[in-house]
Every structure is written in C-alpha cells, then in structure tokens.
Amino acid sequence: MGFLEVARARYSVRAYEKRAVEQEKVDAVLEAGRLAPSACNRHPSRVIVATSAADLEKMARSAPNFAKDGSVFGAPLVLLVCVRPADAWRRSYDGMVSADIDATIVCDQMMMAAHDAGLGTCWVCHFDPDVVCREFDLPEEVVPVNMLTVGYAADEPRPADKREARRIPLAQFLDVRA
C-alpha cells in the first residue's frame, strides 16, 4: 500500500477489540516514531507505552471524556508522546521552541505505521497533562503532548465519500488567505 493510500484509508478509531497488539507490531510502530525527523536532529520526544491495566487506567483518568473499558476508547495500547522542551531546537528569530512540532511528527509517523500494520488509532490531545504527570510521576522537565490510542478497530470508518466531503479542498489548502 502506498503512502497516499494509507493516508486516505486511516481514520480515528473510537472503539477497539479486546485483544492485545502483537509485540512485533508495537515494536514497528515505536520504531517509526524513533525514526521521525526533528528540528536540528535534537530529538526531544520520549514515549510512554501503556499496555497494563494499571497504566491504561491512568491514561483514562487523564482523558475522562474518552474513558471506556478501563482505557481511552477501550484501546489495549496507549502511547503517550512527551517532550523535554529544554532539549528541543529554538528558533533564533522569535524563540519558538520546536518541541510540540517534533512530538507531533513522532505521533503522526507512529499513527501511519500502525495503520500500515493493520491497526487502528486515534490521536488524542484532549487530556489533562497535569493528571498524566501526576499518574506517571513524570519529571518536571517532561511535558506530555500527544496521546495515541492503538489496537484493532471494533468500529467501521464512514463511507469514503462522506470522509472526503469533510476534507479541505486543495485550492483552499493552497491559499493561506482562505
């Protein structure tokens, strides 16, 4: 499957089968994240892998709107992408720190690798970072940025035409004034 096929086919899974993800697939997804580019090759991202019932429940407590069956959307695997902002590249012109961007690239690459491996995902940013920090006893210099739920989808994507109708048209995408 080519990349554009992967990009068109993946969707945000909000219900998962109750089966574990095979370790070789977890490893492939994590490797895709590890290989992600970062500004000036600084690699400030770190990933917490949650598969135990206790860790999945911690994730669910940080995202109560999406808590289901002791996890986030009932996923058997939740990847929490964190950053160490002090390790990230900083743009000299305005001081912009690349940490969130770098973490997002990691999350995106893992999301696409998961889909390519036959897994479903949902990128979750609506979680309470203070709860995650407390539940996982994260050091002060570590900031949680993105959560990625992973597993075998128990739901179906919307029909292709309905999904395409929700996407931005290319002409609008190419016009910053639109």
Short mmCIF file of C-alpha atoms in Angstrom, two decimals:
data_model
loop_
_atom_site.label_atom_id
_atom_site.label_comp_id
_atom_site.label_asym_id
_atom_site.label_seq_id
_atom_site.Cartn_x
_atom_site.Cartn_y
_atom_site.Cartn_z
CA MET A 1 0.00 0.00 0.00
CA GLY A 2 1.40 3.40 -0.97
CA PHE A 3 1.57 6.29 1.46
CA LEU A 4 -1.37 8.20 -0.05
CA GLU A 5 -3.49 5.06 0.23
CA VAL A 6 -2.53 4.77 3.90
CA ALA A 7 -3.28 8.47 4.46
CA ARG A 8 -6.70 8.20 2.77
CA ALA A 9 -7.69 4.97 4.47
CA ARG A 10 -6.81 5.67 8.12
CA TYR A 11 -9.47 7.11 10.37
CA SER A 12 -9.86 7.93 14.05
CA VAL A 13 -10.88 4.72 15.79
CA ARG A 14 -13.03 5.20 18.86
CA ALA A 15 -13.82 1.57 19.68
CA TYR A 16 -11.32 -1.27 19.91
CA GLU A 17 -11.46 -5.05 20.04
CA LYS A 18 -10.45 -6.55 23.34
CA ARG A 19 -7.23 -8.13 22.10
CA ALA A 20 -3.64 -7.22 22.64
CA VAL A 21 -1.43 -5.83 19.91
CA GLU A 22 1.35 -8.22 18.97
CA GLN A 23 4.77 -7.12 20.24
CA GLU A 24 6.30 -7.08 16.75
CA LYS A 25 3.65 -4.57 15.67
CA VAL A 26 4.22 -2.46 18.78
CA ASP A 27 7.94 -2.52 18.03
CA ALA A 28 7.37 -1.46 14.40
CA VAL A 29 5.15 1.44 15.47
CA LEU A 30 7.69 2.60 18.05
CA GLU A 31 10.50 2.32 15.50
CA ALA A 32 8.56 4.59 13.13
CA GLY A 33 8.35 7.15 15.93
CA ARG A 34 12.03 6.80 16.77
CA LEU A 35 12.92 7.43 13.12
CA ALA A 36 10.83 10.61 12.95
CA PRO A 37 12.70 13.74 11.98
CA SER A 38 13.11 16.57 14.47
CA ALA A 39 14.35 20.13 14.21
CA CYS A 40 18.16 20.12 14.02
CA ASN A 41 18.07 16.42 14.90
CA ARG A 42 17.62 17.28 18.59
CA HIS A 43 15.02 14.52 19.26
CA PRO A 44 13.37 15.90 22.40
CA SER A 45 10.50 13.36 22.25
CA ARG A 46 10.06 10.40 24.59
CA VAL A 47 7.23 7.84 24.55
CA ILE A 48 5.45 6.10 27.42
CA VAL A 49 3.98 2.75 26.36
CA ALA A 50 0.86 1.79 28.31
CA THR A 51 -0.43 -1.78 28.00
CA SER A 52 -1.01 -2.88 31.59
CA ALA A 53 -4.45 -2.44 33.11
CA ALA A 54 -2.99 -0.05 35.69
CA ASP A 55 -1.28 2.17 33.10
CA LEU A 56 -4.28 2.17 30.76
CA GLU A 57 -6.49 3.26 33.66
CA LYS A 58 -4.06 6.11 34.39
CA MET A 59 -4.39 7.23 30.78
CA ALA A 60 -8.18 7.02 31.02
CA ARG A 61 -8.19 9.17 34.16
CA SER A 62 -6.38 11.88 32.22
CA ALA A 63 -8.95 11.76 29.38
CA PRO A 64 -12.24 11.14 31.19
CA ASN A 65 -14.38 12.19 28.21
CA PHE A 66 -12.98 9.23 26.28
CA ALA A 67 -12.65 6.67 29.10
CA LYS A 68 -14.09 3.32 28.11
CA ASP A 69 -13.47 -0.18 29.48
CA GLY A 70 -10.54 0.93 31.63
CA SER A 71 -8.66 2.74 28.87
CA VAL A 72 -9.00 5.59 26.39
CA PHE A 73 -11.65 4.46 23.87
CA GLY A 74 -11.03 0.93 25.23
CA ALA A 75 -7.66 0.71 23.45
CA PRO A 76 -5.31 -2.08 24.52
CA LEU A 77 -2.31 0.18 23.84
CA VAL A 78 -1.89 3.88 24.51
CA LEU A 79 1.27 5.73 23.52
CA LEU A 80 1.94 8.99 25.30
CA VAL A 81 4.33 11.24 23.39
CA CYS A 82 6.18 13.58 25.72
CA VAL A 83 8.94 16.12 25.20
CA ARG A 84 11.82 17.65 27.06
CA PRO A 85 11.48 21.25 25.83
CA ALA A 86 15.00 22.13 27.01
CA ASP A 87 16.35 19.54 24.54
CA ALA A 88 14.42 20.98 21.59
CA TRP A 89 15.68 23.37 18.96
CA ARG A 90 14.73 27.02 19.43
CA ARG A 91 14.26 29.42 16.51
CA SER A 92 16.60 32.39 16.96
CA TYR A 93 14.27 34.97 15.39
CA ASP A 94 11.40 34.67 17.82
CA GLY A 95 12.33 31.96 20.33
CA MET A 96 9.77 29.44 19.01
CA VAL A 97 10.53 26.02 20.53
CA SER A 98 10.12 23.04 18.20
CA ALA A 99 9.23 20.53 20.94
CA ASP A 100 5.48 20.28 20.24
CA ILE A 101 6.11 20.07 16.50
CA ASP A 102 8.71 17.35 16.96
CA ALA A 103 6.36 15.36 19.23
CA THR A 104 3.59 15.71 16.69
CA ILE A 105 5.77 14.34 13.90
CA VAL A 106 6.59 11.35 16.11
CA CYS A 107 2.88 10.80 16.80
CA ASP A 108 1.97 11.09 13.11
CA GLN A 109 4.63 8.62 11.99
CA MET A 110 3.52 6.11 14.62
CA MET A 111 -0.10 6.61 13.60
CA MET A 112 0.64 5.90 9.94
CA ALA A 113 2.87 2.93 10.77
CA ALA A 114 0.11 1.47 12.94
CA HIS A 115 -2.39 1.78 10.11
CA ASP A 116 0.07 0.17 7.72
CA ALA A 117 0.36 -2.74 10.21
CA GLY A 118 -3.42 -3.26 10.19
CA LEU A 119 -4.07 -1.39 13.42
CA GLY A 120 -6.45 1.43 14.20
CA THR A 121 -5.50 4.62 16.01
CA CYS A 122 -6.90 7.81 17.41
CA TRP A 123 -4.77 10.86 18.02
CA VAL A 124 -5.89 12.37 21.33
CA CYS A 125 -4.90 15.82 22.51
CA HIS A 126 -7.89 16.37 24.82
CA PHE A 127 -6.36 15.04 28.01
CA ASP A 128 -5.27 16.69 31.24
CA PRO A 129 -1.47 16.88 31.23
CA ASP A 130 -1.38 17.51 34.98
CA VAL A 131 -3.17 14.22 35.60
CA VAL A 132 -0.76 12.36 33.30
CA CYS A 133 2.24 13.95 35.02
CA ARG A 134 0.93 13.01 38.44
CA GLU A 135 -0.22 9.48 37.49
CA PHE A 136 3.10 8.60 35.82
CA ASP A 137 5.27 10.64 38.20
CA LEU A 138 6.88 12.47 35.30
CA PRO A 139 9.88 14.69 35.97
CA GLU A 140 9.15 18.42 35.90
CA GLU A 141 11.15 18.88 32.68
CA VAL A 142 8.97 16.36 30.78
CA VAL A 143 5.79 17.64 29.11
CA PRO A 144 3.08 15.30 27.71
CA VAL A 145 1.94 16.49 24.28
CA ASN A 146 0.03 13.79 22.37
CA MET A 147 -1.70 10.54 23.18
CA LEU A 148 -2.16 7.84 20.54
CA THR A 149 -4.61 5.01 21.14
CA VAL A 150 -3.73 1.84 19.21
CA GLY A 151 -5.41 -1.51 18.63
CA TYR A 152 -7.70 -3.49 16.38
CA ALA A 153 -10.70 -1.41 15.33
CA ALA A 154 -14.11 -2.56 16.51
CA ASP A 155 -15.85 0.14 14.52
CA GLU A 156 -16.02 0.99 10.83
CA PRO A 157 -14.91 4.14 9.03
CA ARG A 158 -17.50 6.38 7.46
CA PRO A 159 -18.07 5.80 3.74
CA ALA A 160 -15.29 7.23 1.55
CA ASP A 161 -17.50 9.92 0.02
CA LYS A 162 -18.57 11.22 3.45
CA ARG A 163 -14.97 11.26 4.64
CA GLU A 164 -13.82 13.11 1.52
CA ALA A 165 -16.59 15.69 1.97
CA ARG A 166 -15.12 16.64 5.36
CA ARG A 167 -11.66 17.29 3.93
CA ILE A 168 -10.46 20.71 2.87
CA PRO A 169 -10.37 21.24 -0.91
CA LEU A 170 -6.87 21.51 -2.43
CA ALA A 171 -7.47 25.06 -3.68
CA GLN A 172 -8.36 26.20 -0.17
CA PHE A 173 -5.44 24.23 1.31
CA LEU A 174 -3.08 26.12 -1.01
CA ASP A 175 -4.47 29.57 -0.19
CA VAL A 176 -3.47 30.93 3.24
CA ARG A 177 -5.98 33.77 2.85
CA ALA A 178 -8.94 31.39 2.55
#
